[in-house]
PDB file of C-alpha atoms in Angstrom:
ATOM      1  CA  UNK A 178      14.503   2.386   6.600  1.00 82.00           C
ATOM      2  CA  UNK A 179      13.199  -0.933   5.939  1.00 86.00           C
ATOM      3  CA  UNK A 180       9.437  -0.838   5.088  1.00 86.00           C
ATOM      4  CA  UNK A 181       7.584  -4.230   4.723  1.00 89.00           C
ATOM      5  CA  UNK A 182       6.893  -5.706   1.089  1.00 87.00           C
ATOM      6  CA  UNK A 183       3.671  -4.560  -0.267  1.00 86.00           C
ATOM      7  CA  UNK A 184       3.455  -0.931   1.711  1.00 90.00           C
ATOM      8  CA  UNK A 185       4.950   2.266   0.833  1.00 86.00           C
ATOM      9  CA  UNK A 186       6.040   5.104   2.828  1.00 89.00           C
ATOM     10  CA  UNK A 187       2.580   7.027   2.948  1.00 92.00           C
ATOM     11  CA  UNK A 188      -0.603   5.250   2.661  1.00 93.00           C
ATOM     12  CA  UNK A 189      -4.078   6.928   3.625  1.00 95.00           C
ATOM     13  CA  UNK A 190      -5.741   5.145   6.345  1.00 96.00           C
ATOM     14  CA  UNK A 191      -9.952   5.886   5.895  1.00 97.00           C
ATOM     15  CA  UNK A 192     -12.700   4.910   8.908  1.00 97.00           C
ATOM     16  CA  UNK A 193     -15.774   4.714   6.729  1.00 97.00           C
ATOM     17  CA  UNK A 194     -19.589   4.074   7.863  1.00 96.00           C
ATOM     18  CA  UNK A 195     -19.368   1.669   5.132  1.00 96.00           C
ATOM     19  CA  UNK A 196     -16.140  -0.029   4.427  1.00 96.00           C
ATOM     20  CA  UNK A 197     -17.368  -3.326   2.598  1.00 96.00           C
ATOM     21  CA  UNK A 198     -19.105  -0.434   0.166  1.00 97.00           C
ATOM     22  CA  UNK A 199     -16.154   1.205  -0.043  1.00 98.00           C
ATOM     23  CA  UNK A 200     -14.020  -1.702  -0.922  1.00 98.00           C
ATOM     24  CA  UNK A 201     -16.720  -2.934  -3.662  1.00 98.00           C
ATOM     25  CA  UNK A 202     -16.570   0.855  -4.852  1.00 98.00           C
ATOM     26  CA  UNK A 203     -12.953   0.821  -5.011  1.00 98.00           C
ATOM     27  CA  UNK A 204     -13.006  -3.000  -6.980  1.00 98.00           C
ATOM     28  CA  UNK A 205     -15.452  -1.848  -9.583  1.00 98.00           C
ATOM     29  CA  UNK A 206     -14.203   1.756  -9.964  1.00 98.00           C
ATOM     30  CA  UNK A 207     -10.061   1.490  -9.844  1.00 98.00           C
ATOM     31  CA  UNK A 208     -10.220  -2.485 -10.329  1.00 98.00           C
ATOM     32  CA  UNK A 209      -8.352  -2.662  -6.450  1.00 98.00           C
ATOM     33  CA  UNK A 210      -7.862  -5.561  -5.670  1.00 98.00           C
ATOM     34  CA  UNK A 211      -7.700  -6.645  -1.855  1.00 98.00           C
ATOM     35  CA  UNK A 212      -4.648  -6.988   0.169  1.00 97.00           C
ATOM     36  CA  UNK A 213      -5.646  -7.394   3.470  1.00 97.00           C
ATOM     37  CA  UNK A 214      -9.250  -8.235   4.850  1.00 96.00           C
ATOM     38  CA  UNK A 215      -9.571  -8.746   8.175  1.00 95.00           C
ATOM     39  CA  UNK A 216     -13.145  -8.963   9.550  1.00 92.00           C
ATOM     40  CA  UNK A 217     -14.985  -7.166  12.342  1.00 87.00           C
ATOM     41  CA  UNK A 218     -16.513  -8.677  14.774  1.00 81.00           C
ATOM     42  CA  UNK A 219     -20.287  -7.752  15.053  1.00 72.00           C
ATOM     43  CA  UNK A 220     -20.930  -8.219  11.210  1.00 67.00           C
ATOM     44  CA  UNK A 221     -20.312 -10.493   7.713  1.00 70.00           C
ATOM     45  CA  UNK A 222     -19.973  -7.016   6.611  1.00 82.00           C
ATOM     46  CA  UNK A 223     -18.146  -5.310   8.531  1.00 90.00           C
ATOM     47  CA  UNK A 224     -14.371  -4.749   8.327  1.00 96.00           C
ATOM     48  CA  UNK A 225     -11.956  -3.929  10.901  1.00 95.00           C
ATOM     49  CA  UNK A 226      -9.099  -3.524   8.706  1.00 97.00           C
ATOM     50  CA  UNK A 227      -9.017  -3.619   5.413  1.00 97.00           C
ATOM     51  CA  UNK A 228      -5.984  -2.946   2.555  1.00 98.00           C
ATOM     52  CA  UNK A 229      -6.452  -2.365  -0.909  1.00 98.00           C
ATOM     53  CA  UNK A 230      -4.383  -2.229  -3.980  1.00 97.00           C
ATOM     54  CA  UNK A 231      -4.392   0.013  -6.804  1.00 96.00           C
ATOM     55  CA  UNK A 232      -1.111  -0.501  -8.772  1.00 92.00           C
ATOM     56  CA  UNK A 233       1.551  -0.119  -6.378  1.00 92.00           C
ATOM     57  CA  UNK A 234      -0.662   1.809  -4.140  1.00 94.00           C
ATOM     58  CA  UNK A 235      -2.453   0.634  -0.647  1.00 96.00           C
ATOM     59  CA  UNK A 236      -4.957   2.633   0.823  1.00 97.00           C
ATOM     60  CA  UNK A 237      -6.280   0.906   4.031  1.00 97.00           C
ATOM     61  CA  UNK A 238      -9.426   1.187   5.846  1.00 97.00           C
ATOM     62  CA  UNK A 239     -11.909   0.146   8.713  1.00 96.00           C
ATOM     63  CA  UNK A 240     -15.368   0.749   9.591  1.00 95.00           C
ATOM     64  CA  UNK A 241     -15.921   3.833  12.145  1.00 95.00           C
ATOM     65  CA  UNK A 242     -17.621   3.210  15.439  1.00 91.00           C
ATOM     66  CA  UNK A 243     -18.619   5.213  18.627  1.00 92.00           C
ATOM     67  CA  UNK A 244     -14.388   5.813  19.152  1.00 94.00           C
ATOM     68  CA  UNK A 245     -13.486   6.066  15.755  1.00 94.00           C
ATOM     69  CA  UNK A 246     -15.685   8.612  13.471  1.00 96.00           C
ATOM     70  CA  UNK A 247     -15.785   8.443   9.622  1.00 95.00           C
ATOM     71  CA  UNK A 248     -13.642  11.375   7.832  1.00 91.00           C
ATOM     72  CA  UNK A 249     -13.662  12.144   4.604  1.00 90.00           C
ATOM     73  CA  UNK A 250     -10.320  12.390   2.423  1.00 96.00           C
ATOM     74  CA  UNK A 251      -9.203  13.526  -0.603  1.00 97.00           C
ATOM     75  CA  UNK A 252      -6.915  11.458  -2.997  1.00 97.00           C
ATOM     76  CA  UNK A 253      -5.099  12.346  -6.281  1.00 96.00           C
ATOM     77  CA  UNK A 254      -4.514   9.358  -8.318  1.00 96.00           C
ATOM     78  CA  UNK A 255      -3.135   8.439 -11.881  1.00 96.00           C
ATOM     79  CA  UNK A 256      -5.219   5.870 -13.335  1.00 96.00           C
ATOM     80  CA  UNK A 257      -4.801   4.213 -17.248  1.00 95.00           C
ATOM     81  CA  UNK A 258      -7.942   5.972 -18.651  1.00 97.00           C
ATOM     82  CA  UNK A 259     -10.137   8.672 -17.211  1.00 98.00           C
ATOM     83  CA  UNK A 260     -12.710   8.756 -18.968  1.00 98.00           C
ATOM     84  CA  UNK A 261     -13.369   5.077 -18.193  1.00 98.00           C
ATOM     85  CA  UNK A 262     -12.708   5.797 -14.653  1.00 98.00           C
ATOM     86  CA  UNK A 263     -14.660   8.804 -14.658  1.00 98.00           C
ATOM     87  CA  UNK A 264     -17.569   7.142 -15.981  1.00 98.00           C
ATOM     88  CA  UNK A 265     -17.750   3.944 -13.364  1.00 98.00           C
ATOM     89  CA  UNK A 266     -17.476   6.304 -11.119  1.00 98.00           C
ATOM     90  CA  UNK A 267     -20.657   8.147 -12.046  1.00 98.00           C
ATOM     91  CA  UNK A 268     -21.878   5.202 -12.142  1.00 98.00           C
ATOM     92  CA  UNK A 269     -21.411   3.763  -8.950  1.00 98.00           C
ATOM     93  CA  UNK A 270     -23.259   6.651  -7.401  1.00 98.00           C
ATOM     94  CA  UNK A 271     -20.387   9.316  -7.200  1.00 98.00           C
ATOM     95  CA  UNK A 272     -20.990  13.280  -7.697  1.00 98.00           C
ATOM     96  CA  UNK A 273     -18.713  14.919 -10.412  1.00 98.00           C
ATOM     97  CA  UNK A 274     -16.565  17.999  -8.972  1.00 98.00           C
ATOM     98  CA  UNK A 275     -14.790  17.959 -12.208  1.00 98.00           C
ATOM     99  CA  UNK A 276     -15.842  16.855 -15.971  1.00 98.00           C
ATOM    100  CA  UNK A 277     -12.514  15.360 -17.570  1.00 98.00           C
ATOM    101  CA  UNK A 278     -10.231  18.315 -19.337  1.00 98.00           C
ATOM    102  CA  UNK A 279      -7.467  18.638 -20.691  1.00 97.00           C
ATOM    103  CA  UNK A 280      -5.082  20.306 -17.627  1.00 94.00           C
ATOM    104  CA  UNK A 281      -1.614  22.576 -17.933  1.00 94.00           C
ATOM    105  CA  UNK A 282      -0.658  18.679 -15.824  1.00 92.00           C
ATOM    106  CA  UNK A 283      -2.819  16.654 -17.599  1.00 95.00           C
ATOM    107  CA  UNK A 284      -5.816  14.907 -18.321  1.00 98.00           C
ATOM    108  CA  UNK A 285      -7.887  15.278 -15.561  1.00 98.00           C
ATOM    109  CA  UNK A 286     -11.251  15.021 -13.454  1.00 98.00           C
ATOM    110  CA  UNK A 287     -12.385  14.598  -9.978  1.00 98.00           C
ATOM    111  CA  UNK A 288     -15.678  13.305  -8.079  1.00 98.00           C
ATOM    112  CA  UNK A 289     -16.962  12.487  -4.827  1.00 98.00           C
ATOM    113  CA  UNK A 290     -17.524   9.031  -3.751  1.00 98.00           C
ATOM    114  CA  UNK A 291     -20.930   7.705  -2.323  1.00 98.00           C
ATOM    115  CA  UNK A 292     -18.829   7.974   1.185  1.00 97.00           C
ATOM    116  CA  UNK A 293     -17.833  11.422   1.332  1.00 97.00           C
ATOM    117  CA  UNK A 294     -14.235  11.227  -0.138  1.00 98.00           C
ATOM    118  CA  UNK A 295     -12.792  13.487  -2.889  1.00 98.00           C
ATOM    119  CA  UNK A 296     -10.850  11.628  -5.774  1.00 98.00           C
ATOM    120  CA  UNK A 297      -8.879  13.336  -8.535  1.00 98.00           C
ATOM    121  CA  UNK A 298      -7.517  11.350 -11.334  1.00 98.00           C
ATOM    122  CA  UNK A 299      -5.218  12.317 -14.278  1.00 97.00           C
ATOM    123  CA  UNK A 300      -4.817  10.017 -16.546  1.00 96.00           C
ATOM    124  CA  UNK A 301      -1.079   8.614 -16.641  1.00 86.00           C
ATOM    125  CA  UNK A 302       1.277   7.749 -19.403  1.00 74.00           C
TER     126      UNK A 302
END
């Protein structure tokens, strides 16, 4: 199999009410940077495809419409620090599901984003 450079195997593909948000979100909380933009149509702020990095890692997303609904998704990721994470997270309007703990697998918490999507981070060697 020959996959193109920058893309793995599996990548999550969200439709969010609010993708520009999202993408903000994603910059301030994860420090993604942006892949892919390309632009909708009916908006400055709306984005009909989107792909962002997080390490190796590309999630890509769009905003919904009357054919495409948003759906929320759940997302396990290691990050560099959790508590920092955890924190901007919190900060950026996100619910806690999980205070950071220590973990049988690690150093762990999880939250909700602002757009309905459950992350859980552990924090990575």
């Amino acid at each position: 199999m020959n996959l193109p450079n920058n893309y793995l195997p599996v990548m999550p593909y969200l439709v969010l009410d609010k993708a520009y948000e999202f993408m903000e979100f994603c910059k301030y909380v994860f420090g993604a940077t942006e892949q892919m933009i390309v632009p909708g149509q009916d908006d400055t702020r709306a984005i009909m495809h989107g792909e962002l990095k997080i390490h190796d890692a590309v999630i890509m997303f769009a905003n919904s419409n009357e054919s495409w609904k948003q759906k929320a998704s759940g997302m396990f990721i290691f990050v560099s620090n959790v508590d920092e994470v955890y924190k901007k997270a919190l900060e950026a309007k996100s619910t806690s599901l999980q205070q950071p703990v220590n973990q049988d697998y690690g150093y762990s918490a999880g939250f909700e984003d602002p757009f309905g999507n459950h992350w859980w981070i552990t924090q990575g060697e």
